Short mmCIF file of C-alpha atoms in Angstrom, two decimals:
data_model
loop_
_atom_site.label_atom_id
_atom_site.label_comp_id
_atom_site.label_asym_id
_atom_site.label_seq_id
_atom_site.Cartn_x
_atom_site.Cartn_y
_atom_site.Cartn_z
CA UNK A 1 53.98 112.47 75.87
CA UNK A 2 54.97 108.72 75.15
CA UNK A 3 53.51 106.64 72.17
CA UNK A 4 50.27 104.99 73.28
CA UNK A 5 51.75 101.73 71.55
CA UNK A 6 54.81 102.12 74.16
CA UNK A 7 55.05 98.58 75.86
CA UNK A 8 57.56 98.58 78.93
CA UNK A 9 59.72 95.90 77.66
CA UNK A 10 60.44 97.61 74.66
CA UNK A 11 62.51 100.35 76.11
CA UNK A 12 64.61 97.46 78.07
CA UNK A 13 64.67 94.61 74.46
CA UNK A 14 66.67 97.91 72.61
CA UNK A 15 68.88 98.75 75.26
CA UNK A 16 70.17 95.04 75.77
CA UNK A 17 70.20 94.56 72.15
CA UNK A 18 71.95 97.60 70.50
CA UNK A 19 72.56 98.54 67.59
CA UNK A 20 68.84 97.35 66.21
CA UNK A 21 66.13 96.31 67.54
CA UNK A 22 62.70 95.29 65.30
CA UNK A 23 60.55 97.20 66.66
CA UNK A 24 57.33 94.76 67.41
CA UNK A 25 55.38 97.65 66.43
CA UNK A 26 56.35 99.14 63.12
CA UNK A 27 55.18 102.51 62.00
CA UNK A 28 56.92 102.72 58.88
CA UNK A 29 56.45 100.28 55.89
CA UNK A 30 59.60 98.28 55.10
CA UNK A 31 60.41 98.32 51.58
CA UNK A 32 59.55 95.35 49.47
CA UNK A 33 63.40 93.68 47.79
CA UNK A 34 65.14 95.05 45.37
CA UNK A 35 62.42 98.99 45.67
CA UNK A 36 64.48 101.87 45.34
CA UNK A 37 63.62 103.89 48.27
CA UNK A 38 65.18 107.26 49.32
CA UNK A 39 64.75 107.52 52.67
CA UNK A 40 64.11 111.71 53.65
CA UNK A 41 65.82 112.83 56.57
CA UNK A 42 65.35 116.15 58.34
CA UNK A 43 68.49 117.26 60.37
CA UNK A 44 68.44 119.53 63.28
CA UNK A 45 71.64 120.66 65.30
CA UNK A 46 72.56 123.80 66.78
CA UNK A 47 75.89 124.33 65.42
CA UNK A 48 76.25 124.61 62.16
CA UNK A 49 79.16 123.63 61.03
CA UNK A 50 77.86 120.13 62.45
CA UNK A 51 75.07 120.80 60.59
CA UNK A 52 76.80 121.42 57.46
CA UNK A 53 78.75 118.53 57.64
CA UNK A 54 75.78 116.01 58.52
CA UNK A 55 74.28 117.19 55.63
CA UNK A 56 76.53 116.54 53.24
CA UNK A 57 77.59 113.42 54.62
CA UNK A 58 74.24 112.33 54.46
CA UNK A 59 73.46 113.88 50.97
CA UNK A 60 76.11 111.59 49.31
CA UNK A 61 74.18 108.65 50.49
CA UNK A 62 72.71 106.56 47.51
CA UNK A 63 69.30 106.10 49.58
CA UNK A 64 68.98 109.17 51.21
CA UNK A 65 68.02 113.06 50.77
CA UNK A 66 68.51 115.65 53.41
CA UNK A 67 65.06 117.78 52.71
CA UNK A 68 65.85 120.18 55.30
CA UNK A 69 68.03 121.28 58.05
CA UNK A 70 67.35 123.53 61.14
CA UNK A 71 69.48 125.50 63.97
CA UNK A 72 67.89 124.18 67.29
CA UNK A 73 64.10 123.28 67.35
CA UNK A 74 62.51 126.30 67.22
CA UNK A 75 61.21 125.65 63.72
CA UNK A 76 61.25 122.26 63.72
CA UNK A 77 57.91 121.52 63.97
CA UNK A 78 57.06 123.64 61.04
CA UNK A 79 59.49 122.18 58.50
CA UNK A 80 58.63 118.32 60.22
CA UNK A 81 55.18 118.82 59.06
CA UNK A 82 56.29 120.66 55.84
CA UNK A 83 58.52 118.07 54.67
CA UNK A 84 57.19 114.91 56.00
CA UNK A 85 60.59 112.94 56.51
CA UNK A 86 60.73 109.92 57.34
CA UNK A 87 63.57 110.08 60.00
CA UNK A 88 64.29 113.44 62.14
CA UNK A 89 67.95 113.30 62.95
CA UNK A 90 68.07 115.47 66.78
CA UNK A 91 70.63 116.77 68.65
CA UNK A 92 69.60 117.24 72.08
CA UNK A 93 71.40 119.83 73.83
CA UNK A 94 71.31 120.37 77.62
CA UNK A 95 70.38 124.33 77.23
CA UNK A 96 66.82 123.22 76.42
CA UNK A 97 64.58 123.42 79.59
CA UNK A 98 63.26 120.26 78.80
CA UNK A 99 65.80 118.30 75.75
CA UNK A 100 63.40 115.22 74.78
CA UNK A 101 60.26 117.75 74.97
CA UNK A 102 60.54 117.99 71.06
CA UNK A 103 60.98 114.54 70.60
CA UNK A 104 57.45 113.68 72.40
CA UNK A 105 56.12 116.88 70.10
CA UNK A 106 57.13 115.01 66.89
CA UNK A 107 56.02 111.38 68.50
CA UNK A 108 52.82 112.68 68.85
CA UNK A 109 52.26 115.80 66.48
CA UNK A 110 53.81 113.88 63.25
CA UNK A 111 53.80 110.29 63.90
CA UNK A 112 55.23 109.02 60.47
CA UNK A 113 58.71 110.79 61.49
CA UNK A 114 60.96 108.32 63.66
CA UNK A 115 63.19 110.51 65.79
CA UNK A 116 67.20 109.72 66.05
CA UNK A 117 68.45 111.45 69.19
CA UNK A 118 71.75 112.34 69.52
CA UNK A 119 73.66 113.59 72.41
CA UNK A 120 77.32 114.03 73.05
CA UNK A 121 77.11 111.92 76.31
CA UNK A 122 74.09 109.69 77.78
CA UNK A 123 73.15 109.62 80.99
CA UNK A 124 70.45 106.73 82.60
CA UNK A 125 68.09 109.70 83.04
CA UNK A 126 68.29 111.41 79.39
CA UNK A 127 68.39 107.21 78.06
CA UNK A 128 64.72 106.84 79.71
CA UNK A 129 63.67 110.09 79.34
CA UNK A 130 64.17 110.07 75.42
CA UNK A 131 62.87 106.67 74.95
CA UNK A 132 59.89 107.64 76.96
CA UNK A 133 59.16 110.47 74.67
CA UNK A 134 59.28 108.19 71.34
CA UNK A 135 62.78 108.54 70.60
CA UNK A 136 63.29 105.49 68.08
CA UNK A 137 66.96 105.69 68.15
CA UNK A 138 70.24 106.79 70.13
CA UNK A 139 73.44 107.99 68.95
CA UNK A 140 76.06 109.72 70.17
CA UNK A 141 77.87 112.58 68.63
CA UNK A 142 80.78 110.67 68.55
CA UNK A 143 79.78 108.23 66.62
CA UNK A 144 80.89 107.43 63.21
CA UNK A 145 79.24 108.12 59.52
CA UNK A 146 78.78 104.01 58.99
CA UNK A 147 77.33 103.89 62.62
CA UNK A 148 74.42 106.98 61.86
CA UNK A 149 73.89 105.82 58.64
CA UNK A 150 72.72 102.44 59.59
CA UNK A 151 71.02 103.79 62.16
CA UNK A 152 68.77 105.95 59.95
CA UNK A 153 68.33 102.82 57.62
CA UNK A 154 67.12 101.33 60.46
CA UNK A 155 64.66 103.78 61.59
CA UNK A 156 62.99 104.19 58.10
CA UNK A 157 62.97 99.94 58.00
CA UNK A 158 61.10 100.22 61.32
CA UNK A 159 63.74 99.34 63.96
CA UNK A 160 64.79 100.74 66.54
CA UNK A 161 68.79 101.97 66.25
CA UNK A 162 70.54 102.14 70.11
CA UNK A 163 74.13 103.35 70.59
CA UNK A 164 75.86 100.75 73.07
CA UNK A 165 76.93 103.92 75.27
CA UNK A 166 73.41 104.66 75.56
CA UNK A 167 72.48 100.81 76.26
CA UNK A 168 75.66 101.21 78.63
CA UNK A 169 74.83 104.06 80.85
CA UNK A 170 71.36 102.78 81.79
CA UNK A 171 72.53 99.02 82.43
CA UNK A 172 76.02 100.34 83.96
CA UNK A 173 75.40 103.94 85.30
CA UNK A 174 78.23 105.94 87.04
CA UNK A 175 78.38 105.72 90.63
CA UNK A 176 76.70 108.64 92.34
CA UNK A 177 79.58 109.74 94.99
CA UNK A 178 77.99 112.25 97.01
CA UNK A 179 76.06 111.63 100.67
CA UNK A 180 72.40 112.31 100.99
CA UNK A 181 73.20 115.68 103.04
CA UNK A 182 75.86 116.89 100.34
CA UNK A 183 72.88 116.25 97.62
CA UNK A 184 70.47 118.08 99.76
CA UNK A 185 73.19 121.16 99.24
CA UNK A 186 73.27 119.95 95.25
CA UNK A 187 69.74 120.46 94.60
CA UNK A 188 69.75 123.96 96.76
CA UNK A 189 72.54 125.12 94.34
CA UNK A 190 70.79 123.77 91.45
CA UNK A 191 67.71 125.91 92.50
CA UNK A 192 69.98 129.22 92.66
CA UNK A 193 69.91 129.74 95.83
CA UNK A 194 72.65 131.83 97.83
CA UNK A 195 74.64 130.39 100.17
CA UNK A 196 72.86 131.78 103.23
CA UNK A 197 69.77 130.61 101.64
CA UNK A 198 70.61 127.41 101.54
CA UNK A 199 71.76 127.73 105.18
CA UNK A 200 68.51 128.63 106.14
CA UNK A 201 66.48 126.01 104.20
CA UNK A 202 68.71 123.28 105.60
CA UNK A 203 69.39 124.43 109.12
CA UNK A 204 73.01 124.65 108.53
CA UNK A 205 75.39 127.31 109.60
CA UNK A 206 76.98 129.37 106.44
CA UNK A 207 80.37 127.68 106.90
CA UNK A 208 79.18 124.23 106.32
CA UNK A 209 77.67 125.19 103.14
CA UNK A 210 80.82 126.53 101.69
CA UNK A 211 82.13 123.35 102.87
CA UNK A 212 79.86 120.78 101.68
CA UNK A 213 80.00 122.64 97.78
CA UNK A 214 83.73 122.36 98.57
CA UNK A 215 83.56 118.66 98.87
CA UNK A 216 80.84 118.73 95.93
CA UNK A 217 83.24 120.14 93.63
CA UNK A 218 86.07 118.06 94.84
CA UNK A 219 83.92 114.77 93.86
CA UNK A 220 82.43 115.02 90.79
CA UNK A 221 85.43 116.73 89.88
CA UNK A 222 83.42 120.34 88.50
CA UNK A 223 85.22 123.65 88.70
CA UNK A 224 81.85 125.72 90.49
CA UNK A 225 78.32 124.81 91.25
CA UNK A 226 76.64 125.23 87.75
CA UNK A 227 79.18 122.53 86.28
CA UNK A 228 79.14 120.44 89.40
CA UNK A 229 74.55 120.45 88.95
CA UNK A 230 75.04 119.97 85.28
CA UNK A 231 77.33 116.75 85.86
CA UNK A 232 75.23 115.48 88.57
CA UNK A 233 72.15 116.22 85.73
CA UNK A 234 74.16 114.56 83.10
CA UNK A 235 74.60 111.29 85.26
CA UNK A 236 71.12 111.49 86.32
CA UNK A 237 71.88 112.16 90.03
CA UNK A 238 68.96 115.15 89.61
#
């Protein structure tokens, strides 16, 4: 569920300014000059050797404190409302049913946490989707220690942190190569369906099926259907 305070221009202001955007509604109090404020950050990430390393990364950090740190998000509600950070550092993973679901849970459920969403690609779809939620920041997994650093600073200062791949693949999204027919066969396959299924549901003979997925897998380059739906996902063709 997105912020009631959510203006539409917001979402568009941070992705054509990356990396920060001042938010023109703050949540979080800046400090005053000179106030020596340790900013608490609650890391969750499914692997944990990631894990482990974001948290010590982070832990050596003058102004900052790593109060807890979760596998997945199955907890995380628990320990945001335990701990009462003041930026949740999120991986989003595409094995979720629903990966900015969370993030709108925390938006709503602990307001005073700002949410840093990270993903190892971004796609137009996830972009809007995570902003939507309340997401107050973007980063990719491939970003550097400098780059996530500032952009928790940012956060707990009450701006808004975007990644310029983020900005990038909502302003300059990947061209979607398939034919309307071919992404009628996409979103069978994404269903589950059988081949013959999806014969029958589109009023196509079995052997046009098989080649339609053929020419699917040929052009968004996936070895079989699951990683041919999970690109087209990914680049927010579903």
């Amino acid at each position: 569920m997105p912020r009631a305070d959510t203006h539409p221009s917001v979402a568009h202001d941070a992705l054509t300014n990356p990396w920060t955007f001042r938010d023109r509604w703050p949540s979080w109090r800046v400090p005053e000059i000179g106030e020596n404020v340790v900013i608490h950050v609650v890391v969750a990430e499914d692997m944990g050797l990631l894990r482990g390393a974001l948290c010590a990364a982070l832990s050596r950090e003058e102004d900052m404190k790593v109060v807890a740190d979760v596998e997945g998000v199955g907890e995380l509600m628990t320990v945001v409302r335990r701990c009462r950070p003041q930026v949740v550092v999120l991986a989003l993973t595409p094995e979720l049913p629903d990966p900015v679901e969370v993030v709108a849970r925390i938006d709503v459920e602990a307001p005073h946490a700002a949410v840093l969403a990270m993903s190892p690609r971004w796609s137009p779809a996830l972009v809007e989707a995570a902003l939507a939620a309340g997401a107050r920041g973007l980063v990719g997994k491939d970003c550097s220690l400098a780059e996530l650093v500032g952009a928790i600073r940012a956060l707990a200062a009450g701006e808004r942190a975007i990644d310029p791949a983020a900005a990038i693949a909502v302003l300059s999204p990947p061209e979607m190569p398939l034919t309307p027919r071919e992404m009628d066969v996409l979103r069978m396959a994404a269903e589950g369906l059988p081949l013959k299924e999806i014969a029958v549901r589109l009023y196509l003979a079995h052997g046009t099926v098989r080649n339609h997925l053929s020419v699917i897998l040929r052009k968004t380059g996936a070895r079989n259907r699951l990683e041919a739906v999970s690109r087209a996902r990914r680049n927010g063709w579903l």
